[in-house]
């Protein structure tokens, strides 16, 4: 059966961040390669099947605390690379993510060089 494609609504920003995930008794970690308000492309230490719901923590280099994403859903997998969509995140954490992304795209902010 052909795979249905869903158009992304948010632009992704190239980054290199650490992420940790927890689902179905599996704990893993990996690298986020690009990030948006709605999700990211990354790689991880375990194969995660399409449709799996995971709890995720993202390490933003501008913060001391990991950013918790209550629920992300694996939308696609290609080898060791996968795409996740944020399904549930607290409003205050979403604001932190948006602030981080805004700083990344600002040419005057040095955080762009830290996360790129």
Short mmCIF file of C-alpha atoms in Angstrom, two decimals:
data_model
loop_
_atom_site.label_atom_id
_atom_site.label_comp_id
_atom_site.label_asym_id
_atom_site.label_seq_id
_atom_site.Cartn_x
_atom_site.Cartn_y
_atom_site.Cartn_z
CA UNK A 1 0.00 0.00 0.00
CA UNK A 2 1.43 3.45 -0.89
CA UNK A 3 2.54 5.64 2.00
CA UNK A 4 0.37 8.73 2.53
CA UNK A 5 2.42 11.91 2.74
CA UNK A 6 1.48 14.73 5.05
CA UNK A 7 2.81 18.20 4.31
CA UNK A 8 4.93 19.76 7.05
CA UNK A 9 3.53 23.08 8.30
CA UNK A 10 6.68 24.35 10.05
CA UNK A 11 10.14 24.91 8.56
CA UNK A 12 12.92 22.81 10.03
CA UNK A 13 16.16 24.37 11.23
CA UNK A 14 19.45 22.43 10.97
CA UNK A 15 20.76 21.55 14.45
CA UNK A 16 22.79 18.93 16.24
CA UNK A 17 21.12 18.17 19.56
CA UNK A 18 20.99 15.19 21.89
CA UNK A 19 17.63 13.59 22.60
CA UNK A 20 16.47 10.79 24.89
CA UNK A 21 13.32 8.76 24.48
CA UNK A 22 11.21 6.32 26.47
CA UNK A 23 8.55 3.95 25.09
CA UNK A 24 7.31 0.43 25.66
CA UNK A 25 10.10 -0.34 28.12
CA UNK A 26 12.78 0.98 25.75
CA UNK A 27 15.12 3.79 26.72
CA UNK A 28 17.29 5.28 24.01
CA UNK A 29 19.23 8.29 22.90
CA UNK A 30 20.19 9.87 19.65
CA UNK A 31 20.87 13.01 17.66
CA UNK A 32 18.37 15.54 16.31
CA UNK A 33 19.53 16.73 12.86
CA UNK A 34 16.82 19.29 12.16
CA UNK A 35 14.10 20.73 14.33
CA UNK A 36 10.83 22.63 13.98
CA UNK A 37 7.95 23.66 16.18
CA UNK A 38 6.10 20.53 15.11
CA UNK A 39 8.81 17.87 15.16
CA UNK A 40 12.26 16.80 14.03
CA UNK A 41 14.42 14.46 11.99
CA UNK A 42 16.90 12.45 13.96
CA UNK A 43 18.65 9.17 14.53
CA UNK A 44 18.48 6.94 17.56
CA UNK A 45 20.04 3.99 19.32
CA UNK A 46 17.03 1.70 18.68
CA UNK A 47 14.73 1.03 15.75
CA UNK A 48 11.40 2.72 16.49
CA UNK A 49 8.43 1.63 14.37
CA UNK A 50 6.13 4.07 12.59
CA UNK A 51 3.22 5.01 14.82
CA UNK A 52 5.04 4.45 18.11
CA UNK A 53 4.31 7.08 20.75
CA UNK A 54 7.33 8.11 22.80
CA UNK A 55 8.14 10.48 25.64
CA UNK A 56 11.11 12.62 24.65
CA UNK A 57 13.64 14.91 26.27
CA UNK A 58 15.62 17.33 24.09
CA UNK A 59 18.86 18.93 25.23
CA UNK A 60 18.85 22.59 24.19
CA UNK A 61 22.35 24.07 24.58
CA UNK A 62 20.93 27.36 25.86
CA UNK A 63 19.26 25.73 28.87
CA UNK A 64 20.24 23.76 31.97
CA UNK A 65 17.06 21.65 31.92
CA UNK A 66 16.14 19.12 29.26
CA UNK A 67 13.00 20.06 27.33
CA UNK A 68 10.30 17.44 27.91
CA UNK A 69 7.93 16.49 25.09
CA UNK A 70 5.04 14.57 26.64
CA UNK A 71 4.31 12.66 23.47
CA UNK A 72 5.90 12.44 20.04
CA UNK A 73 4.83 10.03 17.31
CA UNK A 74 7.20 8.32 14.90
CA UNK A 75 5.89 9.35 11.45
CA UNK A 76 8.51 7.80 9.16
CA UNK A 77 11.63 5.66 9.31
CA UNK A 78 14.39 5.37 6.70
CA UNK A 79 17.19 3.12 7.93
CA UNK A 80 18.55 4.67 11.12
CA UNK A 81 16.89 8.03 10.43
CA UNK A 82 13.38 8.84 11.57
CA UNK A 83 10.90 11.68 11.69
CA UNK A 84 8.91 12.51 14.79
CA UNK A 85 5.90 14.76 15.20
CA UNK A 86 5.13 16.47 18.49
CA UNK A 87 1.69 15.26 19.57
CA UNK A 88 1.57 16.69 23.09
CA UNK A 89 3.69 19.33 24.80
CA UNK A 90 3.00 21.68 27.68
CA UNK A 91 2.47 25.31 26.55
CA UNK A 92 5.39 26.62 28.61
CA UNK A 93 7.71 24.01 27.07
CA UNK A 94 6.44 24.83 23.59
CA UNK A 95 7.26 28.48 24.29
CA UNK A 96 10.81 27.43 25.25
CA UNK A 97 11.13 25.48 22.00
CA UNK A 98 9.83 28.41 19.95
CA UNK A 99 12.26 30.78 21.70
CA UNK A 100 15.15 28.42 20.95
CA UNK A 101 14.15 28.16 17.27
CA UNK A 102 13.79 31.93 17.02
CA UNK A 103 17.27 32.38 18.48
CA UNK A 104 18.67 29.84 16.02
CA UNK A 105 17.35 31.78 13.07
CA UNK A 106 18.52 35.14 14.40
CA UNK A 107 21.85 36.14 12.78
CA UNK A 108 22.87 38.17 15.86
CA UNK A 109 22.51 35.34 18.38
CA UNK A 110 25.58 33.16 19.14
CA UNK A 111 23.36 30.15 20.03
CA UNK A 112 23.08 29.38 16.33
CA UNK A 113 26.74 28.38 16.19
CA UNK A 114 26.42 26.23 19.34
CA UNK A 115 23.57 24.08 18.04
CA UNK A 116 24.43 23.97 14.36
#
